[in-house]
Amino acid sequence: MKTFRNFSFLCILAFSALLVSCNSCQSQKAIPEPYHQVSPDFNADSAYSYVEKQVGFGPRVPMTAAHTACGDYLAAKLSSFGAEVVEQKASITHYNGKDIAIRNIIGSFQPEKESRILLFAHWDTRPFADREKDPAKTNQPIPGADDGASGVGVLLEVARQIQQKAPDCGIDIIFFDLEDWGQAEFDDHSVPGNWWCMGSQFWAKEPHTPGYKAKFGILLDMVGAADATFMREGESLRYAANIVEKVWGTASKMGFGQFFPRKKSGSITDDHIPVNQIRKIPSIDIINLKNDSSSGFAAHWHTHGDNMQNIGKTTLKAVGQTILEVIYLEK
Ligand code: AHN
Ligand code: ZN
């Protein structure tokens, strides 16, 4: 009897709670419409596994066995997702006078389409850890989980989604080589020249298809950190303010505003620069920027701390879903 009375009391309580909540529904007229997503669901576990896989090869420093093995994996992965894959191989003379063999890996979806979007990230990793404090550690290459692998991992998952359901636009995904061999901070004499972004500089001058065009380009660089903040970067705003607006607007509508603050930052030398300046494709850089660090980047930047412990699935999801939504909305 006692349990029965308790039960009816609970029922009355639940019913009145329902009434109260219904009342408040009626009085609160402006309930924000939930955002209606048009893109397929980006799988962050899948993206994470692609980041982990790359890191597992070891540092992807050009002219090493790990670099070759990872490059083979990336090309095979893109083609398994239905992309037409082209590799650009070249030899580039670097600031140290040495020739470095580079390998840009390009995957094209619906190559016959005129209307195209370019997505890119660098896949090489820095041959030294010049932001380490201990001088004994600075000469060792970094794992590059965030700096390199994160952008590539997100784009591989984008490729997997595209295979399952094609967007209206053609998509080109480029994994650029030799982005991260800019002169070390411990180098005493600086050699004049543009030593960052050598793979993208090469492609911008000699694209895989002569006269290659795209409506716009999006670069993903260091998009994996759990606490990432993608500030609106200076050169992206200079060359492609409308694309910045499109991407940041989409992110905030989808509930990813914490990763995409409206804050502006200074200019970053990155792979979007040659794409904007030489290829003239309006392109933006989604890059984790910090205004409370001496470098302007995350604390693990160019250190051995750039490992899987810094990769957060929530960030990969925010970036990947935003990119997917932007491309599926485009005609
Ligand atoms: C400079 O440090 C001049 N640019 C940063 C580009 C970069 C390096 N992105 C990742 N690693
Ligand atoms: Zn770097």
Tab-separated table of C-alpha atoms and ligand atoms in Angstrom:
chain	number	residue	atom	x	y	z
A	1	MET	CA	0.000	0.000	0.000
A	2	LYS	CA	2.795	2.287	0.944
A	3	THR	CA	4.582	1.746	-2.382
A	4	PHE	CA	1.323	2.342	-4.233
A	5	ARG	CA	0.799	5.660	-2.456
A	6	ASN	CA	4.390	6.612	-3.234
A	7	PHE	CA	3.792	5.711	-6.827
A	8	SER	CA	0.654	7.832	-7.213
A	9	PHE	CA	2.452	10.704	-5.525
A	10	LEU	CA	5.234	10.378	-8.093
A	11	CYS	CA	2.678	10.308	-10.913
A	12	ILE	CA	1.084	13.535	-9.711
A	13	LEU	CA	4.510	15.104	-9.387
A	14	ALA	CA	5.501	14.036	-12.902
A	15	PHE	CA	2.192	15.251	-14.343
A	16	SER	CA	2.464	18.673	-12.735
A	17	ALA	CA	6.058	18.965	-13.926
A	18	LEU	CA	4.763	18.297	-17.430
A	19	LEU	CA	2.094	20.991	-17.042
A	20	VAL	CA	4.628	23.525	-15.828
A	21	SER	CA	6.973	22.781	-18.704
A	22	CYS	CA	4.113	23.017	-21.240
A	23	ASN	CA	3.089	26.356	-19.799
A	24	SER	CA	6.568	27.694	-20.109
A	25	CYS	CA	6.629	26.438	-23.725
A	26	GLN	CA	3.629	28.555	-24.563
A	27	SER	CA	4.882	31.679	-22.862
A	28	GLN	CA	8.355	31.450	-24.460
A	29	LYS	CA	7.509	32.074	-28.083
A	30	ALA	CA	10.919	32.416	-29.656
A	31	ILE	CA	12.459	28.966	-29.392
A	32	PRO	CA	15.494	28.949	-31.702
A	33	GLU	CA	15.015	26.582	-34.618
A	34	PRO	CA	17.485	23.687	-34.376
A	35	TYR	CA	20.026	23.895	-37.195
A	36	HIS	CA	19.109	21.570	-40.024
A	37	GLN	CA	22.330	19.847	-41.121
A	38	VAL	CA	22.550	18.994	-44.822
A	39	SER	CA	25.878	17.117	-44.737
A	40	PRO	CA	26.496	13.505	-43.706
A	41	ASP	CA	27.758	12.929	-40.150
A	42	PHE	CA	31.509	13.357	-39.813
A	43	ASN	CA	32.933	10.489	-37.775
A	44	ALA	CA	35.551	11.793	-35.324
A	45	ASP	CA	36.650	8.279	-34.284
A	46	SER	CA	37.502	7.565	-37.882
A	47	ALA	CA	39.412	10.865	-38.276
A	48	TYR	CA	41.262	10.182	-35.009
A	49	SER	CA	42.350	6.749	-36.270
A	50	TYR	CA	43.755	8.363	-39.455
A	51	VAL	CA	45.783	10.781	-37.308
A	52	GLU	CA	47.026	7.923	-35.133
A	53	LYS	CA	47.969	5.867	-38.173
A	54	GLN	CA	50.178	8.654	-39.579
A	55	VAL	CA	51.894	9.249	-36.229
A	56	GLY	CA	52.508	5.486	-36.045
A	57	PHE	CA	54.830	5.689	-39.058
A	58	GLY	CA	57.153	7.938	-37.042
A	59	PRO	CA	58.112	11.499	-38.016
A	60	ARG	CA	57.251	12.082	-41.710
A	61	VAL	CA	60.449	13.919	-42.605
A	62	PRO	CA	61.101	14.059	-46.373
A	63	MET	CA	63.662	11.513	-47.599
A	64	THR	CA	63.079	9.079	-44.727
A	65	ALA	CA	61.508	5.602	-44.841
A	66	ALA	CA	58.634	6.717	-42.573
A	67	HIS	CA	57.808	9.546	-45.005
A	68	THR	CA	57.733	7.146	-47.966
A	69	ALA	CA	55.575	4.614	-46.105
A	70	CYS	CA	53.124	7.267	-44.927
A	71	GLY	CA	52.923	8.798	-48.419
A	72	ASP	CA	52.089	5.384	-49.870
A	73	TYR	CA	49.388	4.960	-47.216
A	74	LEU	CA	47.835	8.377	-47.930
A	75	ALA	CA	47.749	7.827	-51.701
A	76	ALA	CA	46.246	4.348	-51.271
A	77	LYS	CA	43.662	5.653	-48.791
A	78	LEU	CA	42.516	8.457	-51.122
A	79	SER	CA	42.173	6.063	-54.014
A	80	SER	CA	40.284	3.540	-51.853
A	81	PHE	CA	37.768	6.340	-51.203
A	82	GLY	CA	37.194	6.716	-54.930
A	83	ALA	CA	39.444	9.701	-55.636
A	84	GLU	CA	41.482	9.971	-58.809
A	85	VAL	CA	44.987	10.233	-57.365
A	86	VAL	CA	47.895	12.116	-58.899
A	87	GLU	CA	51.277	12.461	-57.251
A	88	GLN	CA	53.600	15.323	-57.955
A	89	LYS	CA	57.236	14.438	-57.420
A	90	ALA	CA	60.004	16.994	-57.697
A	91	SER	CA	63.411	17.916	-56.389
A	92	ILE	CA	63.786	21.184	-54.522
A	93	THR	CA	66.983	22.897	-53.458
A	94	HIS	CA	66.670	23.959	-49.858
A	95	TYR	CA	68.363	26.709	-47.798
A	96	ASN	CA	71.097	24.267	-46.782
A	97	GLY	CA	71.996	23.791	-50.461
A	98	LYS	CA	70.753	20.212	-50.416
A	99	ASP	CA	68.215	18.816	-52.840
A	100	ILE	CA	65.077	17.469	-51.225
A	101	ALA	CA	62.720	15.100	-53.019
A	102	ILE	CA	59.130	16.190	-52.478
A	103	ARG	CA	55.827	14.444	-53.025
A	104	ASN	CA	52.492	16.293	-53.202
A	105	ILE	CA	49.544	13.884	-53.090
A	106	ILE	CA	46.353	14.977	-54.850
A	107	GLY	CA	42.956	13.272	-54.779
A	108	SER	CA	40.186	14.510	-57.093
A	109	PHE	CA	36.495	13.681	-56.754
A	110	GLN	CA	34.236	14.152	-59.778
A	111	PRO	CA	37.145	15.538	-61.845
A	112	GLU	CA	34.788	16.314	-64.736
A	113	LYS	CA	32.962	19.015	-62.725
A	114	GLU	CA	33.730	22.646	-63.472
A	115	SER	CA	32.703	23.968	-60.060
A	116	ARG	CA	35.367	22.853	-57.564
A	117	ILE	CA	36.488	23.321	-53.970
A	118	LEU	CA	40.093	22.808	-52.888
A	119	LEU	CA	40.858	21.358	-49.448
A	120	PHE	CA	44.470	21.079	-48.297
A	121	ALA	CA	46.836	20.266	-45.440
A	122	HIS	CA	50.562	19.500	-45.157
A	123	TRP	CA	51.588	15.917	-44.497
A	124	ASP	CA	55.315	16.329	-43.801
A	125	THR	CA	56.577	16.926	-40.276
A	126	ARG	CA	59.285	19.200	-38.951
A	127	PRO	CA	62.764	17.615	-38.878
A	128	PHE	CA	63.646	19.317	-35.586
A	129	ALA	CA	62.025	20.458	-32.367
A	130	ASP	CA	63.345	23.995	-32.209
A	131	ARG	CA	60.795	25.103	-29.587
A	132	GLU	CA	62.115	22.597	-27.039
A	133	LYS	CA	63.930	24.209	-24.132
A	134	ASP	CA	66.433	21.374	-23.647
A	135	PRO	CA	69.115	21.792	-26.378
A	136	ALA	CA	69.689	18.020	-26.384
A	137	LYS	CA	66.162	17.559	-27.721
A	138	THR	CA	66.031	20.235	-30.389
A	139	ASN	CA	67.714	18.152	-33.089
A	140	GLN	CA	65.180	15.314	-32.964
A	141	PRO	CA	62.177	15.337	-35.327
A	142	ILE	CA	58.712	15.846	-33.812
A	143	PRO	CA	55.780	13.360	-33.861
A	144	GLY	CA	53.589	15.990	-35.602
A	145	ALA	CA	50.224	14.674	-34.418
A	146	ASP	CA	48.717	18.150	-34.526
A	147	ASP	CA	51.231	19.815	-36.866
A	148	GLY	CA	50.600	17.814	-39.967
A	149	ALA	CA	48.630	14.678	-39.146
A	150	SER	CA	45.487	16.371	-37.753
A	151	GLY	CA	44.568	18.253	-40.944
A	152	VAL	CA	45.313	15.226	-43.111
A	153	GLY	CA	43.273	12.961	-40.796
A	154	VAL	CA	40.240	15.246	-40.999
A	155	LEU	CA	40.523	15.409	-44.805
A	156	LEU	CA	40.752	11.610	-45.110
A	157	GLU	CA	37.473	11.328	-43.205
A	158	VAL	CA	35.975	14.037	-45.462
A	159	ALA	CA	37.087	11.893	-48.437
A	160	ARG	CA	35.436	8.802	-46.942
A	161	GLN	CA	32.168	10.722	-46.537
A	162	ILE	CA	32.317	12.068	-50.096
A	163	GLN	CA	32.555	8.538	-51.428
A	164	GLN	CA	29.322	7.599	-49.642
A	165	LYS	CA	27.352	10.632	-50.835
A	166	ALA	CA	28.692	12.988	-53.512
A	167	PRO	CA	28.285	16.746	-52.978
A	168	ASP	CA	27.256	18.975	-55.937
A	169	CYS	CA	30.775	20.388	-56.361
A	170	GLY	CA	33.898	18.587	-57.421
A	171	ILE	CA	36.397	18.333	-54.561
A	172	ASP	CA	40.187	18.278	-54.727
A	173	ILE	CA	42.154	17.260	-51.657
A	174	ILE	CA	45.858	18.075	-51.661
A	175	PHE	CA	48.355	16.828	-49.113
A	176	PHE	CA	51.318	19.177	-49.536
A	177	ASP	CA	54.846	18.116	-48.754
A	178	LEU	CA	57.738	20.171	-47.321
A	179	GLU	CA	55.692	22.799	-45.520
A	180	ASP	CA	57.561	22.526	-42.260
A	181	TRP	CA	61.271	22.693	-43.027
A	182	GLY	CA	61.592	26.444	-42.522
A	183	GLN	CA	64.956	27.425	-41.016
A	184	ALA	CA	65.400	26.357	-37.415
A	185	GLU	CA	65.310	28.984	-34.697
A	186	PHE	CA	68.719	27.742	-33.535
A	187	ASP	CA	70.312	28.419	-36.957
A	188	ASP	CA	72.789	31.293	-36.521
A	189	HIS	CA	72.717	32.665	-40.016
A	190	SER	CA	69.491	33.076	-41.877
A	191	VAL	CA	69.458	32.418	-45.618
A	192	PRO	CA	67.096	34.784	-47.447
A	193	GLY	CA	64.217	32.958	-49.175
A	194	ASN	CA	60.769	31.448	-48.627
A	195	TRP	CA	61.739	28.181	-46.966
A	196	TRP	CA	58.334	27.352	-45.518
A	197	CYS	CA	55.554	25.898	-47.677
A	198	MET	CA	57.823	24.614	-50.450
A	199	GLY	CA	55.423	21.893	-51.626
A	200	SER	CA	52.547	24.323	-52.033
A	201	GLN	CA	54.817	26.881	-53.718
A	202	PHE	CA	55.789	24.225	-56.238
A	203	TRP	CA	52.174	23.196	-56.898
A	204	ALA	CA	50.980	26.811	-57.154
A	205	LYS	CA	53.507	27.406	-59.953
A	206	GLU	CA	52.922	24.030	-61.606
A	207	PRO	CA	49.469	22.719	-60.693
A	208	HIS	CA	48.617	19.056	-61.358
A	209	THR	CA	46.160	20.181	-64.064
A	210	PRO	CA	47.366	23.101	-66.206
A	211	GLY	CA	45.357	26.245	-65.374
A	212	TYR	CA	43.718	24.547	-62.371
A	213	LYS	CA	40.902	26.624	-60.842
A	214	ALA	CA	38.690	26.294	-57.786
A	215	LYS	CA	35.965	28.554	-56.354
A	216	PHE	CA	37.845	28.705	-53.073
A	217	GLY	CA	40.335	26.837	-50.915
A	218	ILE	CA	40.440	25.791	-47.259
A	219	LEU	CA	43.679	24.890	-45.475
A	220	LEU	CA	43.604	22.853	-42.268
A	221	ASP	CA	46.722	23.296	-40.132
A	222	MET	CA	46.927	22.173	-36.501
A	223	VAL	CA	43.240	21.380	-36.135
A	224	GLY	CA	43.515	18.636	-33.512
A	225	ALA	CA	44.171	20.179	-30.091
A	226	ALA	CA	41.443	19.741	-27.476
A	227	ASP	CA	41.499	23.437	-26.584
A	228	ALA	CA	41.980	24.757	-30.126
A	229	THR	CA	40.881	28.272	-31.044
A	230	PHE	CA	40.737	29.052	-34.738
A	231	MET	CA	41.123	32.806	-34.885
A	232	ARG	CA	40.250	34.596	-38.102
A	233	GLU	CA	43.721	34.781	-39.617
A	234	GLY	CA	44.994	37.982	-41.262
A	235	GLU	CA	45.882	36.744	-44.763
A	236	SER	CA	42.663	34.693	-44.967
A	237	LEU	CA	40.739	37.907	-44.277
A	238	ARG	CA	42.814	39.824	-46.819
A	239	TYR	CA	42.291	37.366	-49.689
A	240	ALA	CA	39.027	35.576	-48.857
A	241	ALA	CA	36.989	37.435	-46.219
A	242	ASN	CA	33.723	35.988	-47.602
A	243	ILE	CA	35.029	32.430	-47.174
A	244	VAL	CA	36.100	33.207	-43.597
A	245	GLU	CA	32.557	34.477	-43.006
A	246	LYS	CA	31.041	31.383	-44.633
A	247	VAL	CA	33.115	28.942	-42.553
A	248	TRP	CA	32.959	30.759	-39.201
A	249	GLY	CA	29.229	31.458	-39.711
A	250	THR	CA	28.526	27.791	-40.466
A	251	ALA	CA	30.573	26.651	-37.456
A	252	SER	CA	28.687	28.917	-35.087
A	253	LYS	CA	25.247	27.930	-36.479
A	254	MET	CA	26.175	24.293	-35.914
A	255	GLY	CA	27.182	24.919	-32.310
A	256	PHE	CA	30.960	24.901	-32.768
A	257	GLY	CA	31.421	28.596	-31.949
A	258	GLN	CA	33.782	27.889	-29.036
A	259	PHE	CA	36.406	26.619	-31.512
A	260	PHE	CA	35.701	29.376	-34.050
A	261	PRO	CA	35.748	32.659	-32.109
A	262	ARG	CA	35.191	35.884	-34.018
A	263	LYS	CA	38.645	37.108	-32.897
A	264	LYS	CA	41.081	38.257	-35.572
A	265	SER	CA	44.758	37.376	-35.529
A	266	GLY	CA	47.854	38.588	-37.324
A	267	SER	CA	49.126	37.017	-40.537
A	268	ILE	CA	50.579	33.525	-40.716
A	269	THR	CA	52.986	32.202	-43.332
A	270	ASP	CA	51.296	28.999	-44.430
A	271	ASP	CA	50.288	26.944	-47.484
A	272	HIS	CA	47.337	29.249	-48.264
A	273	ILE	CA	49.751	32.070	-49.194
A	274	PRO	CA	51.094	30.592	-52.475
A	275	VAL	CA	47.595	29.317	-53.321
A	276	ASN	CA	46.253	32.875	-52.931
A	277	GLN	CA	49.194	34.786	-54.407
A	278	ILE	CA	50.368	32.531	-57.227
A	279	ARG	CA	47.295	30.413	-58.091
A	280	LYS	CA	44.864	33.253	-57.203
A	281	ILE	CA	42.403	30.896	-55.548
A	282	PRO	CA	40.802	32.725	-52.586
A	283	SER	CA	41.880	30.555	-49.686
A	284	ILE	CA	41.674	30.558	-45.905
A	285	ASP	CA	43.680	28.945	-43.128
A	286	ILE	CA	41.954	27.192	-40.237
A	287	ILE	CA	44.788	27.162	-37.703
A	288	ASN	CA	44.959	26.949	-33.918
A	289	LEU	CA	46.231	30.304	-32.654
A	290	LYS	CA	46.835	31.370	-29.072
A	291	ASN	CA	47.272	34.928	-27.897
A	292	ASP	CA	48.669	33.854	-24.528
A	293	SER	CA	51.780	32.068	-25.863
A	294	SER	CA	55.111	33.513	-26.972
A	295	SER	CA	54.953	31.874	-30.410
A	296	GLY	CA	51.260	32.623	-31.021
A	297	PHE	CA	50.716	28.863	-31.465
A	298	ALA	CA	49.893	26.082	-28.978
A	299	ALA	CA	52.466	25.195	-26.300
A	300	HIS	CA	53.223	21.845	-27.999
A	301	TRP	CA	54.054	23.546	-31.315
A	302	HIS	CA	57.423	22.336	-32.703
A	303	THR	CA	58.115	20.294	-29.567
A	304	HIS	CA	58.063	16.560	-28.857
A	305	GLY	CA	54.843	17.235	-26.970
A	306	ASP	CA	53.043	17.407	-30.325
A	307	ASN	CA	51.780	13.834	-29.868
A	308	MET	CA	48.453	11.961	-29.681
A	309	GLN	CA	47.844	13.170	-26.113
A	310	ASN	CA	47.086	16.583	-27.552
A	311	ILE	CA	44.491	15.341	-30.039
A	312	GLY	CA	40.845	15.784	-29.053
A	313	LYS	CA	38.012	14.130	-30.950
A	314	THR	CA	35.621	17.002	-30.197
A	315	THR	CA	37.893	19.393	-32.087
A	316	LEU	CA	38.276	17.014	-35.041
A	317	LYS	CA	34.473	16.746	-35.145
A	318	ALA	CA	33.949	20.533	-35.030
A	319	VAL	CA	36.357	21.120	-37.903
A	320	GLY	CA	35.321	18.114	-39.997
A	321	GLN	CA	31.581	18.688	-39.669
A	322	THR	CA	31.955	22.376	-40.486
A	323	ILE	CA	33.988	21.576	-43.621
A	324	LEU	CA	31.477	18.940	-44.732
A	325	GLU	CA	28.565	21.324	-44.217
A	326	VAL	CA	30.310	24.082	-46.196
A	327	ILE	CA	30.989	21.773	-49.157
A	328	TYR	CA	27.533	20.160	-49.203
A	329	LEU	CA	25.902	23.613	-49.204
A	330	GLU	CA	27.898	24.683	-52.261
A	331	LYS	CA	26.518	24.318	-55.787
B	1	AHN	C1	55.665	30.245	-39.347
B	1	AHN	O1	56.048	29.837	-38.303
B	1	AHN	C2	56.325	31.371	-40.047
B	1	AHN	N1	54.630	29.728	-39.970
B	1	AHN	C3	53.925	28.642	-39.409
B	1	AHN	C4	53.567	27.692	-40.469
B	1	AHN	C5	53.501	26.363	-39.864
B	1	AHN	C6	54.554	25.686	-39.331
B	1	AHN	N2	52.449	25.648	-39.727
B	1	AHN	C7	52.768	24.542	-39.151
B	1	AHN	N3	54.048	24.551	-38.892
B	2	ZN	ZN	55.114	23.244	-38.043
